[in-house]
Structure formats: C-alpha cells, structure tokens
XYZ file of C-alpha atoms in Angstrom:
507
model
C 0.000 0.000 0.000
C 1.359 3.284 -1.019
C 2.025 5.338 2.491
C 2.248 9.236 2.973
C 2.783 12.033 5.785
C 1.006 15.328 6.576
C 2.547 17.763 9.290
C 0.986 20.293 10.862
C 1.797 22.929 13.333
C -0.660 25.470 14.493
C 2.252 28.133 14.812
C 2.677 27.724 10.868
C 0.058 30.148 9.848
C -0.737 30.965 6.350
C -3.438 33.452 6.609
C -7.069 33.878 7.664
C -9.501 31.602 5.975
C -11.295 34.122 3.766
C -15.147 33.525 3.501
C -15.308 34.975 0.299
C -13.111 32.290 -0.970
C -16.723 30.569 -1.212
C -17.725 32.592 -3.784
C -20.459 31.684 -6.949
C -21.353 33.497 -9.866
C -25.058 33.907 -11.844
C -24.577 34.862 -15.398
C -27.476 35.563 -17.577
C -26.833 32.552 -19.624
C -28.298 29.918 -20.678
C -30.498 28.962 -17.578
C -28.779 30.471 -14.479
C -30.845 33.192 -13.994
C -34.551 32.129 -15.797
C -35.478 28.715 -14.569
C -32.402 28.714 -12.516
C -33.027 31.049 -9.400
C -35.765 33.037 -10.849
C -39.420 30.808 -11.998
C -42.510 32.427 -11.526
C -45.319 30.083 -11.720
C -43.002 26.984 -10.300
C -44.555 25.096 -7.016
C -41.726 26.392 -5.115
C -41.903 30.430 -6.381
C -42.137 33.186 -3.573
C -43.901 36.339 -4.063
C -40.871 37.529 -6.012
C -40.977 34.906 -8.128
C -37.698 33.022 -6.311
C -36.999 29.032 -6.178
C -37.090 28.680 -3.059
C -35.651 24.783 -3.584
C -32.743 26.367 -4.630
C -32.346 29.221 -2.626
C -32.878 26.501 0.476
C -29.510 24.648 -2.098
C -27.612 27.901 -1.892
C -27.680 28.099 1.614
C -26.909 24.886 2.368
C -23.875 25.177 -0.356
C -22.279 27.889 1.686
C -22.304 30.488 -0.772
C -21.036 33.564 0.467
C -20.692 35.924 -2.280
C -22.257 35.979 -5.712
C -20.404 37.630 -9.114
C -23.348 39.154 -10.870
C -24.664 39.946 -13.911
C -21.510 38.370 -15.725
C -19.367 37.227 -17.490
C -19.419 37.879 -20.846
C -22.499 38.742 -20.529
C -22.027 41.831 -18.999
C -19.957 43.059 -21.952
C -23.140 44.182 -24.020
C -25.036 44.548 -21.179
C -27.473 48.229 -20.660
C -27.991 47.782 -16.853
C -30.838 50.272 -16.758
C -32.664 48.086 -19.235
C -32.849 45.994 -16.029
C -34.709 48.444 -13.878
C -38.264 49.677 -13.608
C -41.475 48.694 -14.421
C -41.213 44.930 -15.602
C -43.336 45.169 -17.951
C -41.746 48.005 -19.884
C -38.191 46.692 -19.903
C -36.768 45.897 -23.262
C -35.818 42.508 -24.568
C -32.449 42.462 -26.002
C -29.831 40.051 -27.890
C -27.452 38.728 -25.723
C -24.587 37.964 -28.762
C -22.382 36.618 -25.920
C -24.691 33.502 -25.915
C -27.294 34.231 -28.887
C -30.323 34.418 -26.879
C -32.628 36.682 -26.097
C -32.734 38.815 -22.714
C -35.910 39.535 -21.647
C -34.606 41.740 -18.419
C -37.668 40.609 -16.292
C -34.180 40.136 -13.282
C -31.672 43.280 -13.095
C -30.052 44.615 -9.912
C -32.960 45.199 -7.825
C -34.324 41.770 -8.407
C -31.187 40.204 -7.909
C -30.213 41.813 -4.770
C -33.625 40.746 -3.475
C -32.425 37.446 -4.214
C -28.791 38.253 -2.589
C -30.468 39.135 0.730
C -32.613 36.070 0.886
C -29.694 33.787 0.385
C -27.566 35.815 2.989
C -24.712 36.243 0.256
C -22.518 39.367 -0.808
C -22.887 40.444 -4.266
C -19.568 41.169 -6.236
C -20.737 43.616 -9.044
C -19.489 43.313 -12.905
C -19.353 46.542 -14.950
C -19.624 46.512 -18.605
C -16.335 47.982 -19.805
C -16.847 46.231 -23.213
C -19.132 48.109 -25.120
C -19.256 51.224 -22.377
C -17.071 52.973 -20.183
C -16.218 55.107 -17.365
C -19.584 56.923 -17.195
C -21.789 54.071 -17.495
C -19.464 52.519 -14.652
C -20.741 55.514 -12.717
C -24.130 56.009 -13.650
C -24.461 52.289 -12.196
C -22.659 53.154 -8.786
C -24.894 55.934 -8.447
C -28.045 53.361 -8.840
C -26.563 50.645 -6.470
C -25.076 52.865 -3.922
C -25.918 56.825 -3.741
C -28.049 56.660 -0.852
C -30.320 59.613 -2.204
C -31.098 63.162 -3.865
C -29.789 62.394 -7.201
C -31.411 61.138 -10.423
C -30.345 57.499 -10.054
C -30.551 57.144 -6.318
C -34.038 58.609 -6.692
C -35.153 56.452 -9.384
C -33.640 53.604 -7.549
C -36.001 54.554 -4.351
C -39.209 54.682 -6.560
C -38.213 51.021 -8.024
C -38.952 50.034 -4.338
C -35.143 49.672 -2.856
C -35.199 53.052 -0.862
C -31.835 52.650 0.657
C -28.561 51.780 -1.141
C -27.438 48.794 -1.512
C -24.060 49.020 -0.426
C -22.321 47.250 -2.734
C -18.277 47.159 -1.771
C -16.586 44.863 -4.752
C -16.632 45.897 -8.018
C -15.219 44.192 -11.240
C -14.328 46.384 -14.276
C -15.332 44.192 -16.924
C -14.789 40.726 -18.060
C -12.184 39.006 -19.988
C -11.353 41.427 -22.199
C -7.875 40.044 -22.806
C -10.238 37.664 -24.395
C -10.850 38.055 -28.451
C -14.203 36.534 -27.989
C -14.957 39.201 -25.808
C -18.040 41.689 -27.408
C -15.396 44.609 -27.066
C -12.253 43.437 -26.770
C -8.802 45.160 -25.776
C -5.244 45.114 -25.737
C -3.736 45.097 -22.892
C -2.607 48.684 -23.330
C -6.235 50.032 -23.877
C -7.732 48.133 -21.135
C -5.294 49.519 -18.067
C -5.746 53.004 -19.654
C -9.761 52.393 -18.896
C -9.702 50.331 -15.733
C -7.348 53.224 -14.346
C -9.505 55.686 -15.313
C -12.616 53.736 -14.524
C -11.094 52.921 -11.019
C -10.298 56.941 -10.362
C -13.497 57.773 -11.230
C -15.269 55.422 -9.036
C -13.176 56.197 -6.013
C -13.746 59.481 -6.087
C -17.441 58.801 -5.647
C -16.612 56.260 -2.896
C -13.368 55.710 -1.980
C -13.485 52.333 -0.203
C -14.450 50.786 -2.846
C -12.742 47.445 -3.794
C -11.942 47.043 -7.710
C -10.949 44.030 -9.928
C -9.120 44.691 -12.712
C -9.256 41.812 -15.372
C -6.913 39.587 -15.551
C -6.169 36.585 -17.754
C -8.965 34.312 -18.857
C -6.732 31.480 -19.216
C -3.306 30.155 -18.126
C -2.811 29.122 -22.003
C -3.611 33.231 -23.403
C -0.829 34.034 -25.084
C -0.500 36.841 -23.282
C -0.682 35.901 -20.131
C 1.146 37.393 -17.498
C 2.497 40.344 -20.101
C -1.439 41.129 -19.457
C -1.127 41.658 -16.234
C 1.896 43.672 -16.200
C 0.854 46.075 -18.608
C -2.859 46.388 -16.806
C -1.296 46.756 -13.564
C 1.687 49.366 -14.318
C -1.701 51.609 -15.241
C -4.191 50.430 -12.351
C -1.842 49.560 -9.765
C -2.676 52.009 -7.308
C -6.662 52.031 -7.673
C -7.599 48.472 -7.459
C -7.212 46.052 -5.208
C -7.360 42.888 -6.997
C -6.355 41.609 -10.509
C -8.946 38.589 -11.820
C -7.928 34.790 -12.533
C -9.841 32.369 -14.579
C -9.477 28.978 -15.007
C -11.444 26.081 -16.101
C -10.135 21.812 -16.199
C -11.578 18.955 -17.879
C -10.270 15.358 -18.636
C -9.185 15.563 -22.581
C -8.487 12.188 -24.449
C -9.163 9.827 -21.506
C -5.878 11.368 -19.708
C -7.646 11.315 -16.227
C -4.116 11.395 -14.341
C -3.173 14.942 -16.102
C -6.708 15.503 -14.718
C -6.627 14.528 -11.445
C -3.542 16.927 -11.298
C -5.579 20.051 -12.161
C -4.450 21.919 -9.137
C -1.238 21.946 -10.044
C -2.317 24.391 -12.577
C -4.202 26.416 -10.552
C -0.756 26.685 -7.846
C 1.017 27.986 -10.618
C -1.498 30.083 -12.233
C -1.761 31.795 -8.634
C 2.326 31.862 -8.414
C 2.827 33.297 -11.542
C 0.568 35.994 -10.946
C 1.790 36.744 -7.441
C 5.155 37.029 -9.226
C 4.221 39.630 -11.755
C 1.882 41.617 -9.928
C 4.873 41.924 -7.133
C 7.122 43.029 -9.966
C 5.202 45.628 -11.035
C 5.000 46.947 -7.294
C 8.325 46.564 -6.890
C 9.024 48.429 -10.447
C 6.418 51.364 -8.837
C 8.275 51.232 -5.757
C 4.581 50.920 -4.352
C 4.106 48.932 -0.687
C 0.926 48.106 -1.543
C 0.375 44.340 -2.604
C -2.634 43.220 -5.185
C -4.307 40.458 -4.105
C -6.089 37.597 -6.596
C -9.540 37.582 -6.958
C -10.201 34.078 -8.931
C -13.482 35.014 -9.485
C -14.023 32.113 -12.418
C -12.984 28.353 -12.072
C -14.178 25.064 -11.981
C -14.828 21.942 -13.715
C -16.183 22.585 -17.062
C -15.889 20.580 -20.502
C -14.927 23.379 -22.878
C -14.116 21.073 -25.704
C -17.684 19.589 -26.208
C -19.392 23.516 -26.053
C -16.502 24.197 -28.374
C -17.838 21.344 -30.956
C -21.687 22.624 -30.272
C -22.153 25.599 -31.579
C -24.598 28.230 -29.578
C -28.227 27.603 -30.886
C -29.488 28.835 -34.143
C -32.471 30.234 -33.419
C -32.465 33.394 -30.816
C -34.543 32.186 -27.748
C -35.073 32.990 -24.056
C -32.618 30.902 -21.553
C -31.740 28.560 -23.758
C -29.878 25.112 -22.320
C -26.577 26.228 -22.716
C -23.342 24.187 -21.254
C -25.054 22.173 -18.567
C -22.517 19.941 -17.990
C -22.982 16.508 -16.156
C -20.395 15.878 -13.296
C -19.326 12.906 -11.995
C -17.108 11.565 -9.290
C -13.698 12.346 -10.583
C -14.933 16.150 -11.303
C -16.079 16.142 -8.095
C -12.394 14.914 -6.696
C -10.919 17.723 -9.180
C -13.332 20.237 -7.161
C -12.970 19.566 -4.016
C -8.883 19.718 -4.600
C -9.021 23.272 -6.703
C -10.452 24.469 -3.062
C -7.373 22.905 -1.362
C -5.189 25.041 -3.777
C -7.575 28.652 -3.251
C -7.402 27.676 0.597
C -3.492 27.523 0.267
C -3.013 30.859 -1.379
C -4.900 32.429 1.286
C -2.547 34.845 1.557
C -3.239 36.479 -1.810
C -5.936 34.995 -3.031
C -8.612 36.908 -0.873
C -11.773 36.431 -3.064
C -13.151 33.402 -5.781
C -16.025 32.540 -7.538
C -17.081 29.055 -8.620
C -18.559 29.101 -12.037
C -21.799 28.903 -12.038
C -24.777 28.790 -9.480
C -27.683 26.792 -10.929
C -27.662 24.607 -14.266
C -24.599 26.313 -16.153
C -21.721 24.318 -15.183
C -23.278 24.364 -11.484
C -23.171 22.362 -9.236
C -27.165 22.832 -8.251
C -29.408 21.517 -11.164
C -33.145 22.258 -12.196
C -35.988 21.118 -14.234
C -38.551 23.925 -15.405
C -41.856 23.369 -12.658
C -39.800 20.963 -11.371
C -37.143 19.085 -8.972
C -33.909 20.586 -8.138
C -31.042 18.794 -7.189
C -27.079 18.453 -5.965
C -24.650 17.678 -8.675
C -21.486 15.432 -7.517
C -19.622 18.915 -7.050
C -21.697 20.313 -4.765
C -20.521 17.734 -1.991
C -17.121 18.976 -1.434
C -17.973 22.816 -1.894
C -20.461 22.864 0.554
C -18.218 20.726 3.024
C -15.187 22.814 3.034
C -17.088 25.640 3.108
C -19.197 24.692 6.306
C -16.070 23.142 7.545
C -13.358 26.007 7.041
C -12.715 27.693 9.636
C -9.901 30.587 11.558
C -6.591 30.019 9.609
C -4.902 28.067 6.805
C -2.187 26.060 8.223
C 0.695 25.866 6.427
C 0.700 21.815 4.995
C 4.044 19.690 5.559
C 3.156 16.859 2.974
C 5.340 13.671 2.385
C 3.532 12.045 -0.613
C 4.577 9.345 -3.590
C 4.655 11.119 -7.154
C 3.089 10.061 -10.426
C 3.828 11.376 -13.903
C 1.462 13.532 -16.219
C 1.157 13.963 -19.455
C -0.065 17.485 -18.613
C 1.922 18.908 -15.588
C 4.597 16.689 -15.152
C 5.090 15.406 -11.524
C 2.468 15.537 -9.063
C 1.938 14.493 -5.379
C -0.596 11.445 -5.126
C -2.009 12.933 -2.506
C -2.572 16.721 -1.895
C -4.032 18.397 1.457
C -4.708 21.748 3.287
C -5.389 22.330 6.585
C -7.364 24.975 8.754
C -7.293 25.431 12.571
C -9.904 27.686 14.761
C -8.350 28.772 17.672
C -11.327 29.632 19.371
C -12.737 25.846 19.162
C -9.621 24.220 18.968
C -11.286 22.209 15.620
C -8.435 20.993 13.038
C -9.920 20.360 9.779
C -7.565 18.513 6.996
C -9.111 18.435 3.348
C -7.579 15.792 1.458
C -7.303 13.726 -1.983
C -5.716 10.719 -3.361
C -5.251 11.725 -6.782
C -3.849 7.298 -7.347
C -6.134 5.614 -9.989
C -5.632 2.068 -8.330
C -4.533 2.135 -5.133
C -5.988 3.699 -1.381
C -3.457 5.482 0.375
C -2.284 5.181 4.121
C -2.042 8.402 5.260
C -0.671 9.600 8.632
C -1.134 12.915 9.890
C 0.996 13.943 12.301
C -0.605 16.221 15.186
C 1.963 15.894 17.822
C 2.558 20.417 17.582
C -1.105 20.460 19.045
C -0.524 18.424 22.152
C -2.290 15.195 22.851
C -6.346 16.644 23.248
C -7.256 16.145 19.723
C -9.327 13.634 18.401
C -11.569 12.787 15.685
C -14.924 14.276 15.797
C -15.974 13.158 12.311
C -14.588 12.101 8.419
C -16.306 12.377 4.915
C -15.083 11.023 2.178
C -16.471 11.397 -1.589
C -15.383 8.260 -3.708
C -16.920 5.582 -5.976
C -16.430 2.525 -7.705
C -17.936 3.758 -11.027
C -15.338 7.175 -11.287
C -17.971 8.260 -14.079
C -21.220 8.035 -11.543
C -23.235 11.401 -11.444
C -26.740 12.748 -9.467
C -29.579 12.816 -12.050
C -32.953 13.917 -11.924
C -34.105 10.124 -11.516
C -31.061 9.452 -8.843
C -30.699 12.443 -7.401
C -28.671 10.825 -4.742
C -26.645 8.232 -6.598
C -23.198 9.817 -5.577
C -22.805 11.727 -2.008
C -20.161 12.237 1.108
C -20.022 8.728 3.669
C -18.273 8.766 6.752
C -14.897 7.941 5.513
C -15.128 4.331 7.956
C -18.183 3.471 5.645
C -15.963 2.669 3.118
C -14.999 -0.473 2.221
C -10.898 0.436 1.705
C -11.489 3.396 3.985
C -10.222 3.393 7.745
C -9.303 5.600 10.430
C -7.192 5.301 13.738
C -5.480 7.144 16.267
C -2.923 6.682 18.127
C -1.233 9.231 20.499
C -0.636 12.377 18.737
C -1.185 10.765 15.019
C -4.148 10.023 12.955
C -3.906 7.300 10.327
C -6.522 6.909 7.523
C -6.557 4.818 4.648
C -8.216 6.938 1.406
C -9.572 5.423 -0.923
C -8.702 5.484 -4.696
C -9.636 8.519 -6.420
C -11.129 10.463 -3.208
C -11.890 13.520 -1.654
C -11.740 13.379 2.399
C -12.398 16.058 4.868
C -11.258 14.709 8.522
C -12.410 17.106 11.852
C -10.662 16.888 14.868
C -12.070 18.597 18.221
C -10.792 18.584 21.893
C-alpha cells in the first residue's frame, strides 16, 4: 500500500480563511438566472418569483458571495434596461450567448435574491461596449443613498436605501478576443485606471478588480497583467484569474492533477503583480480575486455551436459531473485555501444549471450535482486560519503537468474551538493510500470528531434527476478500503482510490 505524511503545526500560519473564498457566480446565460433562481409560476416560487428549492440549495452550499450579472455577458449589457417597471423593460440580444434577454431580473431583483440567500454580491461593470460613465451612472443606482437622479429612481423602483455594494469588477475578460469589445492590454489599463479613479472618487473604499487573464494558455498571459497593472496599480485592489479543467483524451491522471495548474497560475501571478509593485516602488500588494474556475468541458461547447435560433434561456453548457470532477473540485479548493494569503476572493462558475453544481428542471425538482458535496463541506467546515501543509507524498507522472503528489491536502485550525480540519485527496487511480497525519505540535487533546469522504467505484457516476442521490459524502469508515485510527498524537486513515476526504478533529 502506497504510504504518505502530513505535518501540521498550528504556529505555521498561512493566513485567515477568507469567507469569500466561497464565492459563486449567476450569469445571464443559458439557464442560471430564468429557470435557474428566478421561476414564476413553479410550485416552489415566492412572491418575487424566487426558487425557493434552490435558494434553500444555496444556503446549504455555503455560498457567500455571488459575481453578478456576468461574465461575458455583462460586456453588451445596458444595466438600466434591467430596472423599472417589468413590464416596460426591453428585450435584447445577448450575442455573448445568442439568446434573447428579456430583463424581467436586473439589480434590484437580484439583490432581493442576494439578501434572501444571505450572500454578498460582487458587481461586474460593462467595460466592453461602455465605459467610465456608465461605470458611474451604475454606482450611483446601487449605492448613492439619495437626492440624485439614479438614487431617486432607484427609491421609486422600491429599494429606498442603497445597496451598499463594496466589490466591483471592471469588466470581463477582455484580454479575451471573444470578448463583445475586446482590448489590448494597453487600452484596457488606460480604462480600468480611469474607470477605477473615477469610481473612487465617488466612494473611496471601494474594492476594484481589474481583469486579468482568462486562461493560463492566453498568449498573453502574465504580459497582461503587467501592462494592466503598471496603469491600475494604485486604484484596485485585486487583478482577476480564470481557469477552467476537464479530462481531454481519456488522460484522467493529467486531470486529477488540475491543481497543479491552478498553484502555478496563482504563483505566476503573485510574481508579476509583485514586480510591477516593486518596479512602482509601491508597498501596496494586489491580491487575486479568482473570481471564475471550476470543472467545465470546454471542448464539447466548443464542438456545439450556440443555438441557431435566438430564444429565451436557452440550455446552454449544462454539464454533467461525476465523481472524478467532483475529486478535481474539491482539490481546486485545497489550492484557493493555500493561497490564502493572496488569493482573498473566488467565484465558482456557475450557481444553478450552467456548469453548477445545483441543477433544475422547469416546474420541477432541483437537485445536488457530484460537485456540490465537497464545496459545501469545506465551506461549512473552514474555519480561523490556513495552516501551512508539511506533505510527504509518492509522485506520479502527467502527461499534462509533469510530476504531481498522489495525494494533496490543506489544513485549517480555529483557535477559538480548537477544531483541526484537513481536506484531502488521493489523486492514485488504483490504489488507497495510508495516510498519517501527524498532530503531535497540538498536544495530545485532539481527536476525531468526524470524516467524509467522496469516492466511488464507477469514477464516471453522477446525481440525475431520476437518482438524485446516486453519488454523495459517507463517513470515511463506511468505506470499504477506507479506515481511520489514532494513536497518540497521530491520525492514520486509509483513502480510498480517487477520493476527496475532509477529517475534523475537536478537543
């Protein structure tokens, strides 16, 4: 049996666990927003017209701050087409997705919905197709608490004080050429400076995003960043990472391995953004705001082409996940969780039916996709500070990223409970793993309160409408290879194949 080693010292402190690390993000695509959180007429529909199935899923998946309205979405978007009367709002094409936007949700709606589900909303500006008045004339809806035109037209749509909206993104991918306005990298600091200045000096506490990279594999990544930040270095706070993994060609080691992407996509970053602070001779650091990753099988929407015909929330990249993507997920939150530090703020792409890990039928169920298992765990279970994770583990080669740990683990320690909570995988196709963890810098008071493990026979099993259930977390002892015992100031478990674990310890 392979055997590894996990060390921990509560001394070793990487940072704070950051709750907006638990981040989603509702795009108006495909069927996020309509039939997604918003159904009037369904069983489950409030007076706003609200699932409440899935708020009661949002909740319980720990969401604590929503990106909203997008995406690229938000790169044609006219926000005020959003506000008002519903029945006099325009319906618009969306070319981002070909469909058509019927604008029956904007920003009042959806911060209804934000204050239901308890969450912080993280506000997109379209710097695509607009610009640095537009980016105002929005702030001055959201958050002028009165006595102007927008804060008073905001008060007689119903929402008389402001909502008090802190983050702010300027734009979306528009290092991307896809992108409905697209930039160089010289044109786009210019704006996000400007953009940034101008906001600030409406309300200076803001906290801005500048964009960042859309991929890892952009040819311009990194020189992106430089260039956006020697502009916007001093007026935002964060610069935006996006990343999205699948399994191509069957290689489901290279897979497995995804967050060792993700560590070096956050490294590399880090890097540059430090250089260009250190070139400003600034002692300000940007932090990462990885406001788009997850699982998500770009190369079949890539061979699908968006539909024809221009409809209303059309079914657009509702991806099926299964057990592996849910091992992949629950290990690209080990990685955010390790670059606490720096990265402050993330957003799982998306909330509800577009690569989501909450699914719905129109009038009817809604349900937990495989990925929602270890989001909502670590997020329920993550608590005080990161601890910084000692980790003695076999290697295995891929195809993709070369060398990579079998097993992979962060840890997070609240000092006023004295709870130790270790997230782990075993990334090994065949064979469970013996792991100790070694607890002896804690004293000799700890011991398990509780261990979940995520894991299958069939890798490729996934919750359906008709088996809504068919993959979910079991106490890791459940398991037929699984095990757990302690001894003194160690913990041994045995993780299964292919597995996602998330051990508690309490005195």
């Amino acid at each position: 049996m392979l055997r590894a080693r996990v060390v921990l010292n509560p001394a070793a402190v990487v940072a704070p666990v950051n709750r907006r690390t638990f981040g989603s993000f509702v795009e108006h695509m495909g069927r996020c927003v309509y039939t997604g959180i918003y159904e009037p007429g369904h069983p489950s529909a409030d007076e706003d017209g609200f699932r409440t199935d899935v708020l009661a899923l949002a909740r319980e998946l720990g969401v604590s701050m929503v990106r909203y309205p997008g995406g690229n979405f938000v790169s044609g978007y006219r926000w005020e087409d959003g506000v008002g009367p519903a029945e006099q709002r325009p319906r618009r094409r969306d070319l981002a997705w070909r469909s058509i936007e019927t604008n029956q949700v904007g920003i009042d709606e959806f911060a209804k919905w934000a204050e239901k589900a308890d969450v912080e909303i993280m506000y997109a500006v379209n710097l695509g197709t607009r610009g640095v008045q537009e980016a105002l004339d929005v702030h001055e809806y959201i958050n002028h608490p009165e006595g102007t035109e927008l804060s008073e037209r905001r008060r007689t749509n119903g929402a008389e004080k402001p909502y008090g909206i802190k983050l702010w993104c300027l734009g979306n991918e528009l290092d991307g050429p896809w992108q409905t306005g697209h930039k160089t990298a010289e044109e786009y600091g210019l704006l996000a400076a400007s953009t940034a200045r101008a906001l600030k000096s409406a309300e200076p506490d803001l906290e801005l995003v500048a964009c960042g990279s859309s991929s890892s594999t952009m040819p311009t990544f990194g020189a992106w960043e430089s260039t956006v930040l020697e502009h916007a270095y001093d007026v935002v706070e964060y610069v935006s990472c996006h990343a999205y993994y699948e399994e191509h060609d069957g290689d489901l080691g290279s897979f497995l391995a995804s967050a060792v992407d993700m560590d070096h996509f956050v490294n590399s970053i880090v890097a540059t953004a430090d250089a260009v602070g250190a070139r400003l001779k600034s002692k300000k650091k940007i932090n990462l705001s990885f406001d788009e990753w997850n699982v998500w099988y770009l190369s079949r929407f890539q061979s699908a082409p968006l539909p024809k015909e221009w409809e209303v929330a059309p079914r657009v990249i509702e991806d099926q996940y299964n057990v592996a993507d849910a091992v992949v997920v629950g290990n690209l939150l080990i990685s955010l969780l390790r670059h606490s530090d720096r990265v402050t703020a993330a957003c799982q792409a998306q909330l509800v039916n577009v690569i989501a890990p909450i699914m719905t039928e129109p009038g009817g169920p809604a349900w937990r996709q495989t990925i929602f298992h270890p989001f909502a765990r670590t997020a329920a279970l993550a608590k005080g500070d990161v601890l910084e994770t000692r980790i003695d583990s076999p290697t295995y080669e891929t195809a993709r990223y070369g060398s990579a740990p079998v097993i992979d683990a962060v840890a997070t320690h609240d000092a006023a409970t004295g709870d130790v909570t270790v997230f782990i995988v075993n990334r090994d196709q065949q064979n469970p793993v013996e792991l100790t963890i070694d607890l002896s810098a804690f004293g000799a008071d700890l011991s398990v309160a509780d261990s979940w493990t995520l894991t299958d026979d069939d890798l490729r099993a996934a919750n359906t409408r008709d088996e809504p259930e068919r993959v979910t977390l079991r106490p890791t002892t459940d398991i037929p290879t699984g095990a757990l015992t302690e001894a003194g100031t160690e913990v041994r478990l045995t993780l299964p194949r292919v597995s996602w674990t998330a051990l508690r310890l309490s005195r």
